[in-house]
């Protein structure tokens, strides 16, 4: 596969500085005199785009607007199609379409494991499969057969597709996948000389087609990625297209993350993939450690280092979360939030200030009152007290006299509007020496969500869902890549946790 004749493939194993290499290429092209509006940098996240722009503007005398082609792929298509915001489907459109079809579409991303959304509505599932077929450039029937989910009715899927298509035509709007399809159909070209495409192993067939259209006239194209970390096939990523790429290859040969023991295990693991680019790369100069434990309760958590607890599927993290709460450890949830609810912490802190004789602001009182039960903690009718001045200071005595306060005990008795099991968790954490407002050193996550991240210690659950295990038995390549990504997040120690039954990844 070729986008342009002068094409270079940059292969970056875990922790080898692939993104840094991409940014260095951009800086070198700018230093050589290439104007910023003649360079395209494509990545999957806006964060990566802004990092590239920030580095370039810091070194060279340019402004953000000079880098017109530093965008996500969909944003670049939006630019080339000369669209306005009203030309693209928004939340209101999906609400209206859902009401017409009898579905409620989620307005945020739904968790996807093993190929279909696991916590979405029927409409979310149908919409996901329809979009997957379009991104993979296969027929709706073929995609439905491949998903092989008995809960998905093909006639309902076809109805959604037809209705979706008719709705967009009637309202003259496009969805995000339409942007790619229109660029391919019209063969629109970005007027650039240099192109850098990061995380290219995650491009779908449709995205590759859009890149071929947009960048066919570029003088130099740098494509960065790692086929061994291609774990998004369920969302349409086409690693086979990546493996067909022609042109010069550069392998980044030194990992700044992996110690020797983890590097050795990772290399043995990924060697089981049948079709891949062979890469010679070295570990950092540290032995590191690998251990295998029978269950999570045997883990010794570091009190000073960062830790990832990773699982193949989200529901497998429930045991980890339960264990962390029982032991009173503060952690980051799979959704990126601290296990201590921020409003809970503020209410606890300010209540204790009140109890010890200090004053707090009306704003703080407004955060305390929702966690006091009417009739026992606060007089009925005062929970939403609008007589409080957010800027004024109030004492406990004043609140009792004028603003309905009844409660008088320590926070875990007074704030009984916080669920009992949550209060018990906070108490356990405090008794263990934790601070409720501390930055969590432990994070639980699916392997897919942790891609791109790293931690000093990685605890990897080797269990698999039945669907993943069946896929692993038929063709192990995809699951090998997933667990390879999981184990290569570790900077120091990798802990492998045995599964509860035979459905485990063999490490």
Coordinates of C-alpha atoms in Angstrom, one line a residue, residues 82-425:
X82 CA -15.6 23.6 3.7
X83 CA -18.4 22.7 6.1
X84 CA -20.1 24.8 8.8
X85 CA -21.1 23.4 12.2
X86 CA -24.7 23.3 11.1
X87 CA -23.7 20.9 8.3
X88 CA -22.8 18.1 10.8
X89 CA -25.2 16.1 12.9
X90 CA -25.4 17.2 16.5
X91 CA -27.1 15.9 19.6
X92 CA -30.5 17.3 18.7
X93 CA -30.5 15.4 15.4
X94 CA -29.8 12.1 17.1
X95 CA -32.5 12.8 19.7
X96 CA -35.0 13.5 16.9
X97 CA -34.0 10.5 14.9
X98 CA -34.2 8.3 18.0
X99 CA -37.7 9.5 18.8
X100 CA -38.7 8.7 15.2
X101 CA -37.3 5.1 15.4
X102 CA -38.2 4.4 19.1
X103 CA -34.5 4.4 20.2
X104 CA -32.6 6.5 22.7
X105 CA -29.1 7.1 21.4
X106 CA -26.4 7.8 23.9
X107 CA -24.8 11.3 23.6
X108 CA -21.4 9.9 24.9
X109 CA -19.2 7.1 24.2
X110 CA -20.4 3.7 25.4
X111 CA -18.1 0.9 26.5
X112 CA -17.3 -1.5 23.8
X113 CA -15.8 -5.0 24.6
X114 CA -15.6 -8.0 22.4
X115 CA -17.0 -6.2 19.4
X116 CA -20.3 -4.5 20.4
X117 CA -21.3 -1.9 23.0
X118 CA -21.9 -3.7 26.3
X119 CA -23.8 -0.9 28.1
X120 CA -25.5 0.9 25.3
X121 CA -29.1 0.7 24.2
X122 CA -30.4 -1.3 21.3
X123 CA -30.1 1.9 19.2
X124 CA -26.5 2.3 20.2
X125 CA -25.7 -1.2 19.2
X126 CA -27.3 -0.9 15.8
X127 CA -25.7 2.5 15.2
X128 CA -22.3 1.1 16.1
X129 CA -22.6 -1.9 13.7
X130 CA -23.8 0.3 10.9
X131 CA -20.9 2.7 11.4
X132 CA -18.4 -0.2 11.7
X133 CA -19.6 -1.6 8.3
X134 CA -19.0 1.8 6.7
X135 CA -15.5 2.3 8.2
X136 CA -14.5 -1.2 7.2
X137 CA -16.1 -0.7 3.7
X138 CA -18.0 -3.9 3.9
X139 CA -21.7 -4.6 3.4
X140 CA -24.1 -4.3 6.3
X141 CA -25.0 -7.9 5.9
X142 CA -21.4 -9.0 6.0
X143 CA -20.8 -6.9 9.1
X144 CA -23.9 -8.3 10.9
X145 CA -22.8 -11.9 10.1
X146 CA -19.3 -11.1 11.5
X147 CA -20.6 -9.6 14.7
X148 CA -22.7 -12.7 15.2
X149 CA -24.7 -11.4 18.1
X150 CA -28.1 -13.1 18.5
X151 CA -29.5 -9.9 20.2
X152 CA -29.0 -7.9 17.0
X153 CA -31.8 -8.2 14.5
X154 CA -30.7 -7.7 10.9
X155 CA -34.0 -6.2 9.8
X156 CA -33.8 -3.6 12.7
X157 CA -30.2 -2.9 11.6
X158 CA -31.3 -2.4 8.0
X159 CA -34.2 -0.2 9.1
X160 CA -31.8 2.0 11.1
X161 CA -29.4 2.3 8.2
X162 CA -32.1 3.3 5.7
X163 CA -33.7 5.7 8.2
X164 CA -30.4 7.3 9.1
X165 CA -29.5 7.8 5.4
X166 CA -32.9 9.3 4.6
X167 CA -32.8 11.6 7.7
X168 CA -29.4 13.0 6.7
X169 CA -30.5 13.6 3.1
X170 CA -33.8 15.3 4.2
X171 CA -32.0 17.6 6.7
X172 CA -28.9 18.0 4.4
X173 CA -26.5 17.1 7.2
X174 CA -23.5 14.7 7.5
X175 CA -22.2 12.5 10.3
X176 CA -18.5 12.0 11.0
X177 CA -18.2 8.9 8.8
X178 CA -19.8 10.8 5.9
X179 CA -16.9 13.3 6.1
X180 CA -14.4 10.5 5.3
X181 CA -16.7 9.1 2.6
X182 CA -17.2 12.4 0.9
X183 CA -13.4 13.1 0.8
X184 CA -12.9 9.7 -0.8
X185 CA -15.7 10.2 -3.2
X186 CA -14.6 13.7 -4.3
X187 CA -10.9 12.8 -4.0
X188 CA -10.2 16.0 -2.2
X189 CA -6.5 16.8 -1.7
X190 CA -4.7 18.8 1.0
X191 CA -2.3 21.2 -0.5
X192 CA 0.7 20.1 1.6
X193 CA 4.3 19.0 1.0
X194 CA 4.9 17.0 4.2
X195 CA 2.6 14.7 6.1
X196 CA 3.0 13.0 9.5
X197 CA 0.4 10.4 10.4
X198 CA 0.7 9.1 14.0
X199 CA -0.8 5.9 15.4
X200 CA -1.4 4.7 11.9
X201 CA -2.0 1.1 12.9
X202 CA -5.4 2.2 14.2
X203 CA -6.7 3.6 10.9
X204 CA -9.7 1.9 9.4
X205 CA -9.9 1.0 5.7
X206 CA -12.0 4.1 5.1
X207 CA -9.5 6.3 6.9
X208 CA -6.7 4.8 4.9
X209 CA -8.7 5.6 1.7
X210 CA -9.2 9.2 2.9
X211 CA -5.5 9.6 3.6
X212 CA -4.6 8.3 0.1
X213 CA -6.9 10.9 -1.4
X214 CA -5.8 13.8 0.7
X215 CA -2.1 13.3 0.7
X216 CA -1.4 11.8 -2.8
X217 CA 0.4 14.9 -3.9
X218 CA 2.6 15.3 -0.8
X219 CA 6.4 15.2 -1.4
X220 CA 7.2 13.3 1.9
X221 CA 4.9 11.2 4.0
X222 CA 5.9 9.8 7.4
X223 CA 3.7 7.1 8.8
X224 CA 4.3 6.2 12.4
X225 CA 2.8 3.3 14.3
X226 CA 3.3 -0.3 15.7
X227 CA 1.4 -3.2 14.3
X228 CA 2.0 -5.1 17.5
X229 CA -0.1 -2.6 19.3
X230 CA -3.0 -2.7 16.9
X231 CA -5.8 -3.6 19.3
X232 CA -8.8 -1.7 17.9
X233 CA -10.0 -4.1 15.2
X234 CA -13.5 -4.1 16.9
X235 CA -13.8 -0.4 16.0
X236 CA -12.7 -0.9 12.4
X237 CA -9.0 -0.6 12.6
X238 CA -7.3 -2.4 9.7
X239 CA -3.9 -3.6 10.7
X240 CA -3.6 -5.6 7.4
X241 CA -3.5 -2.2 5.5
X242 CA -0.7 -1.1 7.9
X243 CA 1.3 -4.3 7.2
X244 CA 1.0 -3.7 3.5
X245 CA 2.7 -0.3 3.6
X246 CA 5.6 0.2 1.3
X247 CA 8.5 2.5 1.5
X248 CA 11.6 2.8 3.7
X249 CA 11.2 1.5 7.3
X250 CA 12.8 2.9 10.4
X251 CA 12.6 1.0 13.7
X252 CA 13.0 2.9 16.9
X253 CA 15.4 0.6 18.6
X254 CA 15.5 1.5 22.3
X255 CA 12.7 1.5 24.9
X256 CA 12.8 4.1 27.6
X257 CA 10.1 2.3 29.5
X258 CA 10.5 -1.4 29.6
X259 CA 13.1 -3.1 31.9
X260 CA 14.8 -6.2 30.6
X261 CA 12.6 -8.8 32.3
X262 CA 9.3 -7.3 30.9
X263 CA 10.9 -6.6 27.5
X264 CA 12.0 -10.3 27.3
X265 CA 8.5 -11.6 28.1
X266 CA 6.8 -9.1 25.8
X267 CA 9.0 -10.2 22.9
X268 CA 8.3 -13.9 23.5
X269 CA 4.6 -13.1 23.7
X270 CA 4.3 -11.0 20.5
X271 CA 6.4 -13.6 18.5
X272 CA 3.2 -15.7 18.6
X273 CA 1.5 -13.3 16.1
X274 CA 1.7 -14.9 12.6
X275 CA 1.9 -11.8 10.4
X276 CA 3.8 -8.8 11.8
X277 CA 6.8 -6.6 11.1
X278 CA 9.9 -8.0 12.8
X279 CA 11.5 -5.4 15.0
X280 CA 14.8 -5.4 16.8
X281 CA 14.6 -3.2 19.9
X282 CA 16.3 -3.1 23.3
X283 CA 15.1 -2.7 26.9
X284 CA 16.3 0.1 29.2
X285 CA 19.2 -0.8 31.5
X286 CA 17.3 -2.2 34.4
X287 CA 16.3 -5.7 35.2
X288 CA 12.8 -5.0 36.6
X289 CA 10.6 -7.8 38.0
X290 CA 7.9 -10.2 36.9
X291 CA 5.8 -12.1 39.4
X292 CA 2.7 -14.4 39.1
X293 CA 0.1 -14.5 41.9
X294 CA -3.0 -16.6 42.3
X295 CA -5.4 -13.7 43.1
X296 CA -5.5 -10.0 43.7
X297 CA -5.6 -10.2 47.5
X298 CA -1.9 -11.4 47.4
X299 CA -0.7 -8.2 45.7
X300 CA 1.5 -5.9 47.7
X301 CA 0.8 -2.3 46.5
X302 CA 3.6 0.3 46.5
X303 CA 3.0 3.2 48.8
X304 CA 5.1 5.6 46.6
X305 CA 5.0 4.3 43.0
X306 CA 2.2 4.4 40.4
X307 CA 0.2 1.2 39.7
X308 CA -2.1 0.1 36.9
X309 CA -4.6 -2.7 37.5
X310 CA -5.5 -3.8 34.0
X311 CA -8.1 -6.3 32.7
X312 CA -9.3 -7.4 29.3
X313 CA -12.9 -6.4 30.0
X314 CA -14.4 -3.8 32.3
X315 CA -16.5 -6.1 34.4
X316 CA -13.4 -8.0 35.4
X317 CA -12.3 -4.9 37.3
X318 CA -15.2 -5.2 39.8
X319 CA -13.2 -7.5 42.0
X320 CA -10.2 -5.2 41.9
X321 CA -12.4 -2.2 42.9
X322 CA -14.0 -4.2 45.7
X323 CA -10.6 -5.2 47.1
X324 CA -9.2 -1.7 46.9
X325 CA -12.2 -0.3 48.8
X326 CA -12.0 -2.9 51.5
X327 CA -8.4 -2.1 52.0
X328 CA -9.0 1.6 52.1
X329 CA -6.9 2.5 49.1
X330 CA -7.5 5.7 47.0
X331 CA -7.6 4.9 43.3
X332 CA -8.6 6.2 39.9
X333 CA -11.7 4.5 38.6
X334 CA -12.0 3.1 35.0
X335 CA -13.8 6.3 34.1
X336 CA -10.9 8.6 35.1
X337 CA -12.3 9.9 38.4
X338 CA -10.9 9.5 41.9
X339 CA -12.6 6.9 44.1
X340 CA -13.3 9.7 46.6
X341 CA -16.1 11.9 45.3
X342 CA -14.9 15.5 45.3
X343 CA -18.1 16.9 46.7
X344 CA -18.0 14.3 49.5
X345 CA -14.4 15.4 50.4
X346 CA -15.4 19.0 50.5
X347 CA -18.5 18.3 52.6
X348 CA -16.5 16.2 55.1
X349 CA -13.7 18.8 55.3
X350 CA -16.0 21.7 55.9
X351 CA -18.3 19.9 58.3
X352 CA -15.3 19.1 60.5
X353 CA -14.3 22.8 60.4
X354 CA -17.8 23.7 61.6
X355 CA -17.8 21.0 64.3
X356 CA -14.5 22.3 65.6
X357 CA -15.7 25.9 65.9
X358 CA -14.5 27.5 62.7
X359 CA -16.8 29.3 60.2
X360 CA -17.3 28.3 56.6
X361 CA -18.7 30.1 53.6
X362 CA -22.3 29.9 52.5
X363 CA -21.1 28.1 49.3
X364 CA -19.5 25.4 51.5
X365 CA -22.7 25.1 53.6
X366 CA -24.6 24.6 50.3
X367 CA -22.3 21.6 49.6
X368 CA -22.8 20.2 53.1
X369 CA -26.6 20.4 53.3
X370 CA -27.4 17.8 50.5
X371 CA -25.7 15.1 52.7
X372 CA -27.8 15.8 55.8
X373 CA -31.0 13.9 56.1
X374 CA -34.2 16.0 56.5
X375 CA -35.7 15.5 60.0
X376 CA -32.5 14.2 61.6
X377 CA -29.6 16.2 60.2
X378 CA -31.5 19.3 59.0
X379 CA -35.0 20.6 59.5
X380 CA -37.4 19.9 56.7
X381 CA -37.5 22.8 54.2
X382 CA -34.0 24.0 54.7
X383 CA -32.0 21.5 52.5
X384 CA -32.1 23.9 49.6
X385 CA -31.8 27.1 51.8
X386 CA -31.7 30.0 49.5
X387 CA -31.2 32.5 52.3
X388 CA -27.5 31.6 52.5
X389 CA -25.1 34.2 51.1
X390 CA -22.4 32.2 49.2
X391 CA -19.7 34.8 50.2
X392 CA -20.7 35.2 53.9
X393 CA -19.2 33.1 56.7
X394 CA -21.4 31.0 59.0
X395 CA -20.8 29.2 62.3
X396 CA -22.5 26.0 63.4
X397 CA -24.4 27.9 66.1
X398 CA -25.7 30.4 63.5
X399 CA -26.7 27.6 61.1
X400 CA -28.7 25.9 64.0
X401 CA -30.4 29.1 65.0
X402 CA -31.3 30.5 61.6
X403 CA -30.8 27.9 58.9
X404 CA -32.3 24.6 60.1
X405 CA -29.2 22.7 61.1
X406 CA -29.8 19.8 63.6
X407 CA -26.8 17.4 63.2
X408 CA -24.0 17.7 65.8
X409 CA -21.8 14.7 65.5
X410 CA -18.6 13.7 63.7
X411 CA -18.8 13.7 59.9
X412 CA -19.4 9.9 59.4
X413 CA -22.5 10.2 61.7
X414 CA -23.7 13.6 60.6
X415 CA -23.4 13.2 56.9
X416 CA -25.7 10.2 56.6
X417 CA -26.8 11.4 53.2
X418 CA -23.5 9.8 51.9
X419 CA -24.2 6.1 51.5
X420 CA -23.1 4.0 54.4
X421 CA -20.7 1.8 52.4
X422 CA -19.1 4.9 51.0
X423 CA -18.6 6.4 54.5
X424 CA -17.1 3.1 55.7
X425 CA -14.7 3.2 52.7

